[in-house]
Amino acid sequence: MSAPERMPAPEGPFPPTEEMLSEPVPQEEQERGKAELRAAWKTPEGWRYWSAVNNTEVGVWYALTAFAFMLIAGLLALAIRVQLAFPDSQFLDADRFNQFFTMHGSAMMFLFAVPMFEAISILLLPAFLGARDMPFPRLSAYGYWCFLIGGIFVLGSLLFDAGPKAGWFMYPPLATKEEGIGPDVWLLGLSFIEVASIAAAVELIVGALKCRPPGMRVNIMPLYAWYVLVVGGMILFAFPPLIAGDFLFELERSFDWPFFDPTRGGDPVLWQHLFWIFGHPEVYIVFLPSIAIAAMIVPTVARRPIVGYSWIVLSAVGTGFLSFGLWVHHMFTTGLPQMSLAFFSAASEAVVIPTGIQLFAFVATLMVGRVKMSLPMLWIAGALAIFVAGGLTGVMLALVPFNWQVHDTYFIVAHLHYTLFGGMVFPVIAGVYYFFPFFRKKLLSERLGRWCFWLVFTGFNVTFLPMHMTGLMGMPRRIFTYPESSGWGWLNLISSVGAFIVAAGFAVFLYDLLRPKHRQPQIPRNPWGAGTLEFSHDVPEEAWGVRSIPHVTTRYPLWEQDRIVERMDAGHYYLPNAPDRKRETIVTSVIDGKPLYVQEVTGPTWITILAAVFTGGAFIFPTFHIYTPAIVCGAFAIVCVLWWLWTSTARPPKNDMREAGLGLRLPTYASGPNAVGWWAIWITMLGDATAFASLVFGYFFYWTARPDFPPPDAAHPEGLWAALTAALLVLAWAAIVTARETNGRGHQGVARGSIALAICAAAGGAGSAWLAVADLSPTSHVYPAMLWALMVWLVAHVAAGVVMQGYCLAGSLFGKLTHKYDADLRNVTLFWHFIALKALVVGAILGLAPMVLS
Amino acid sequence: MSNVDQQQEKREFGAEFHSLWRITFCPAIWALHFTLSYCTAAIVCAKGGSVEMLRAGIAIGTVASLVAIAWLGWRSWRQWDLVNDREWENDAGTSEDRHQFLGHAAFLLSIISFIGVAYVALPALLIETCR
């Protein structure tokens, strides 16, 4: 990639010297900067408030919504505990019980745990990094509205007695054969929410890599940012397999393609693989960001820098990798070869090491620090205690023979609640107490907080500690009642009592969170005496994020950089004003945080809500097997997104350069690898490629798992069409690369011609892909169904690629895209690199694989 | 910034960009070793093949992975440069500290990957059949 021509480079001194920083800023200049920033970052008022996209608004909505869903899921759990309190109870019937436990698990995982991480990160990450906002505020807002609509849809199904009831991992054939719309609600509703998760992952990875303040190198960024980076990466590799699985599952439900039907060559175990390739990393995706909150609180409490910063980085990255080698430990009883099971058992034992290291680092920090016990630390202590207990049962469960004994019993229920409650709920509540002064500029009550802690802590242990015993005594999960003679009654009663103690604790927390606090006096800016940038925030609140973006040279700037807050307040640092009344933040280099350019970030809009509503329609209508309105909604969603991109992203700037403060002049536009948009495409496509790889894995899985794949008398795709598919799509890719190069050299006519050629070639490629499999009947056997699925996946991506090429062509014709401002074209080219790769793989599977495998 | 500065920066950045990736090399080797071991075992056990050959193959793959990890670990140990400057924390906002920190992180990750690969190889060492 050559740098784009004729976009000027950054000019001026960097890093700033002490003399530069000590020069006073004239008072009237300070006031002017403040007024400009206030105007640029003004939060919309009245009913327009909901059009806000700023991270501080969206993050709060996100967190409160996730919390509300958690309370609903908690109420479901209470109903479950009431039903199980006594043997032969009639409180819920079997069917409703199934819906409740399925929804409890699904909602806690998909509607609370993951979204809560996204919410907290969207709220906090810019503050940790002294950035004004996330790189793509509208993407966060779009993700939030998708999450809200999807969550209401999924939970609402319970009110109509139409909820899913096959358990939160929806195993076929139980789930594929189930009558009613329950499984469709689960699949489509949650796939829709996964859109929000992937959006958040893109946002957070780019935020952590590119939106750090000038001077913040990777070795001094807050540990939270390291965790976010790792977790974002995990989401990219963990969620797509589930999306691929959902895709196959819904094709079976809607069109009867037999992916999981053994009578026609399918295999239910494939779903289990795809689900757990997502499902096990998922629990670490939930756990790591929560323990990241502990990594922010522990140094503050110990009043010293964290001990073993590198060790914690190792632990985050190591856990991120190793957690992908564990998924089969959920499938130890499926009859896989012993050797395969043992691989996963070994990896499950290995993951304990990095997970443990970070806990030791926290304990070491507390030991050498001068601990000042506070409410957040109380919650962290509770978290460590409970999580370690859960981790130890995990070590037991990783052993295959023991696992067989307790598989599907309440021992598992106890283990997963210990890890998730201790590893996620407790640290998050600690985070709420710790960061509440930052979120709301108020403090929560110390006394209520202690009540809440002891209620939840004792209640939790009373509920789940006996469950280990219940499980060892043989009580299976997911049974709606049990006979008196089983002897499980008294343990269940204890658990049920404990559940209500936990609920009482949460009621206290809820009251403390929501009670009006306007009579509380103004809080100090840094009530805990923390050392990281988020506590340089303005009290009373200002919407601009930071008054000026600091130059950071230490891990704990508030402790170690003299007068940094005072200088930030005085607008000494970068971007202390907004002369054009635009929202801006600084984009820096990945490793060393050198300022690269000033990124304009988008402001309030309704289009994100519209786009989310239409996207929702595209996912929700198919649940009821209504396809026409779904397609219409999908088209409108695309139009909304295009309009939003066209009007507010990568527009040619008014001025190529901007005075950024401290004598630094920065460009206002970037394209290619410097630009945040390019990184976003790259990251999204990495996730997308993972989903595609999961489908290819499915193809080869059938080949290993089934003797009749491909069936001996199977019709195979026409080799000619398969070859033509690959050839035409590679031609389309070559044409778009040519367009990028010629456009960069200023030959606009040639570039436009190349884009037009690329569009024609792509359309031809999509057509021949369809012709290759058109004669095969996907309902007859899993082999043609799999080929069809690969074709559909490829054609859908080519269609998106064609829309993008059309967008570039329009941009070129209307002057949005020129030889100098070519970000759109570079991003689309990047997208096409991935399509070319997919085309080659699909061409090979359609054309070459039959010769090799039969 | 002058042109010379920019060129130097590009070189530095290139080297450093490489080094952020480098901390993931060892875990990536673990991932590759894990995937290959699991896939070959699955194919051999499903399609019928010599389990002895499979175990020998995993042994070879394991030794190769361990050697690669050890070599990367040694390189990152050099990059961390503990022996010369006795610096454990590397918490200053300087190029040198950032460079050594990435070395330290990569070194620690190489140890964990080494253990991980050794663990994953144990089944092939101890289990003699597919069943």
XYZ file of C-alpha atoms in Angstrom, chain B residues 33-88:
56
model
C -0.287 -27.273 16.686
C -3.579 -27.790 18.473
C -5.675 -27.547 15.310
C -3.431 -29.846 13.294
C -3.250 -32.451 16.078
C -7.006 -32.417 16.533
C -7.822 -32.512 12.801
C -5.366 -35.278 11.943
C -6.561 -37.345 14.893
C -10.187 -36.822 13.850
C -9.501 -37.807 10.231
C -7.332 -40.816 11.091
C -9.837 -42.071 13.664
C -12.825 -41.548 11.336
C -11.400 -42.695 8.017
C -9.251 -45.480 9.382
C -5.494 -45.189 9.338
C -2.513 -46.132 11.374
C -2.727 -44.754 14.897
C 1.004 -45.382 15.249
C 1.649 -43.074 12.278
C -0.680 -40.520 13.812
C 1.172 -40.565 17.123
C 4.499 -40.309 15.375
C 3.203 -37.392 13.317
C 1.986 -35.570 16.414
C 5.349 -36.210 18.059
C 7.188 -34.660 15.117
C 4.800 -31.715 15.005
C 5.202 -31.204 18.742
C 8.987 -31.184 18.628
C 8.920 -28.755 15.699
C 6.494 -26.448 17.527
C 8.492 -26.543 20.742
C 11.709 -25.726 18.899
C 10.039 -22.827 17.089
C 8.578 -21.498 20.347
C 11.897 -21.853 22.144
C 13.659 -19.932 19.384
C 11.055 -17.136 19.410
C 11.203 -17.100 23.193
C 14.965 -16.688 23.132
C 14.663 -13.819 20.666
C 12.095 -12.036 22.798
C 14.228 -12.613 25.884
C 16.999 -10.760 24.049
C 14.547 -8.018 23.157
C 13.471 -7.655 26.773
C 17.143 -7.191 27.648
C 16.808 -7.886 31.352
C 20.409 -8.936 31.890
C 21.882 -5.610 30.825
C 19.570 -3.036 32.331
C 17.821 -4.952 35.133
C 14.563 -3.257 34.170
C 11.522 -5.296 35.104
